[in-house]
Coordinates of C-alpha atoms in Angstrom, one line a residue:
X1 CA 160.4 -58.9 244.9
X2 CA 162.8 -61.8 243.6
X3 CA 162.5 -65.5 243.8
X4 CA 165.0 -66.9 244.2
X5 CA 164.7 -71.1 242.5
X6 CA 167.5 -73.7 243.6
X7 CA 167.4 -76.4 241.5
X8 CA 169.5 -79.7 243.3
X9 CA 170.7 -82.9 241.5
X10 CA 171.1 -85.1 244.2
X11 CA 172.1 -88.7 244.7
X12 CA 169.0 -90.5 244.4
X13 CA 170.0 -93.6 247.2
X14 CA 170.7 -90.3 249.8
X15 CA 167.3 -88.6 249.6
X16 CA 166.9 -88.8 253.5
X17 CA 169.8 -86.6 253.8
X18 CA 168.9 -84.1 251.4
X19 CA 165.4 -84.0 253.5
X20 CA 167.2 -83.5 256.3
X21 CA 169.6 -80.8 254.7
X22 CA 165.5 -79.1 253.4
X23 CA 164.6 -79.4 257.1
X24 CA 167.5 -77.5 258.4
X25 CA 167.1 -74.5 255.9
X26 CA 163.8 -74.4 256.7
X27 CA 165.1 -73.1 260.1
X28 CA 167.9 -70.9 259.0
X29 CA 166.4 -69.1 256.2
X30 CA 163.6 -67.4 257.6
X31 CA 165.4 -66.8 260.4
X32 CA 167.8 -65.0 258.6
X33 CA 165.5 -62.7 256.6
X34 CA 164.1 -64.8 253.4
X35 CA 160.7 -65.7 252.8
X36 CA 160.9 -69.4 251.9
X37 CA 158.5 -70.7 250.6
X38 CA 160.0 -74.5 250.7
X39 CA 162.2 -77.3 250.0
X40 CA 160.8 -79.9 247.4
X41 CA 162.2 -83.5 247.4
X42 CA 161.2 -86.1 244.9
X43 CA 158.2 -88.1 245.1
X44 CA 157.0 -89.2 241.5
X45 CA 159.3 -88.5 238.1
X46 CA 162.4 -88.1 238.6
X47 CA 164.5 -89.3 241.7
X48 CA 167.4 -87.1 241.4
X49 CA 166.0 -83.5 241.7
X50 CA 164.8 -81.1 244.0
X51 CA 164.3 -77.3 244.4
X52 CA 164.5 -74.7 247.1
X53 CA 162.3 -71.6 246.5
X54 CA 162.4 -68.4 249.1
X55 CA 161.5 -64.8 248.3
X56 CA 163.9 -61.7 248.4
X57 CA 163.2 -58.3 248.4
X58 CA 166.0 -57.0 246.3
X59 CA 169.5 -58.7 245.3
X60 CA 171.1 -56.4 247.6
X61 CA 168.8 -57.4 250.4
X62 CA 170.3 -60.9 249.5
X63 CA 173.4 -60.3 249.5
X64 CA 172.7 -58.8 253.3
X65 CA 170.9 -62.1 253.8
X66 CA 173.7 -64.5 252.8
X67 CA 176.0 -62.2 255.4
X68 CA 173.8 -62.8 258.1
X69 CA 172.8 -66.4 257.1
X70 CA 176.8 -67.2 256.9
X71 CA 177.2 -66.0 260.5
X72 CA 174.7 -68.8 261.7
X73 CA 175.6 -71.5 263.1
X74 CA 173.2 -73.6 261.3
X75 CA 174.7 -72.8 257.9
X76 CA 178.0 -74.1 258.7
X77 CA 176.8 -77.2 260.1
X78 CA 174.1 -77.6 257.3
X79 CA 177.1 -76.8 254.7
X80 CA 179.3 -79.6 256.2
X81 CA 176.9 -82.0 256.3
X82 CA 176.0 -81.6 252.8
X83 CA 180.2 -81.9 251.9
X84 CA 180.4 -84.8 254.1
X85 CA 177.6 -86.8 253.2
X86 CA 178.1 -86.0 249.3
X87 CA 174.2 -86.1 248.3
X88 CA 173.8 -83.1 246.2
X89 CA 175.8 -83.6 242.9
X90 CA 174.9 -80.6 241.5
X91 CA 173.4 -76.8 242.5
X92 CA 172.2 -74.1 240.1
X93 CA 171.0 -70.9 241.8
X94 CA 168.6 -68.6 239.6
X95 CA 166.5 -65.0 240.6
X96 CA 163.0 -64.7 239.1
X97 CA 161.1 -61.8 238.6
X98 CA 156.8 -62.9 238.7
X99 CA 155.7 -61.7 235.3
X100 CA 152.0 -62.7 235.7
X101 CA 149.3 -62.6 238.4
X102 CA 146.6 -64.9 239.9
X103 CA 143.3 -64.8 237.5
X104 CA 141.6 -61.4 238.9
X105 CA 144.1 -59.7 240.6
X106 CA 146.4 -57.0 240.2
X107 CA 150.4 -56.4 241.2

């Protein structure tokens, strides 16, 4: 299993939009085969980032998700809105590997 992290710089005075932009991934991606966990906006700290985190089985099951994530409709319109409005600055897209477990348990 991979995580995948998104880490966002967005433009602090456009927040609402980038929770707007969280809300409509939170449809698309599970529906398109990704286990996400969530969007994170800021609240306290800094203003100007936030992270997406989903699960992946494998990077070739992702690269099968972004196929089948590309063909929905939400996508497009979530992409767009993002161009248009101009709130995130910045994106960096990074695959994790967990390399510990919860206190007792095993993998």
């Amino acid at each position: 299993m991979l995580t995948c992290f998104i880490r966002y710089q967005i433009d602090p005075t456009k927040r609402a939009q980038f929770e707007q932009y969280a809300r409509n991934w939170g449809q698309a991606i599970p529906r398109n085969g990704a286990d996400l966990i969530g969007y994170y906006a800021p609240h306290e700290g800094s203003s100007t980032l936030a992270y997406g985190v989903y699960n992946i089985p494998s990077l070739a099951e992702y690269e099968a998700y972004r196929a089948r994530l590309s063909a929905d409709p939400l996508d497009r319109e979530n992409y767009e809105f993002a161009q248009s409005e101009k709130f995130i600055l910045r994106e960096d897209r990074t695959f994790l590997k967990l390399a510990s477990t919860p206190h007792g348990s095993r993998i």
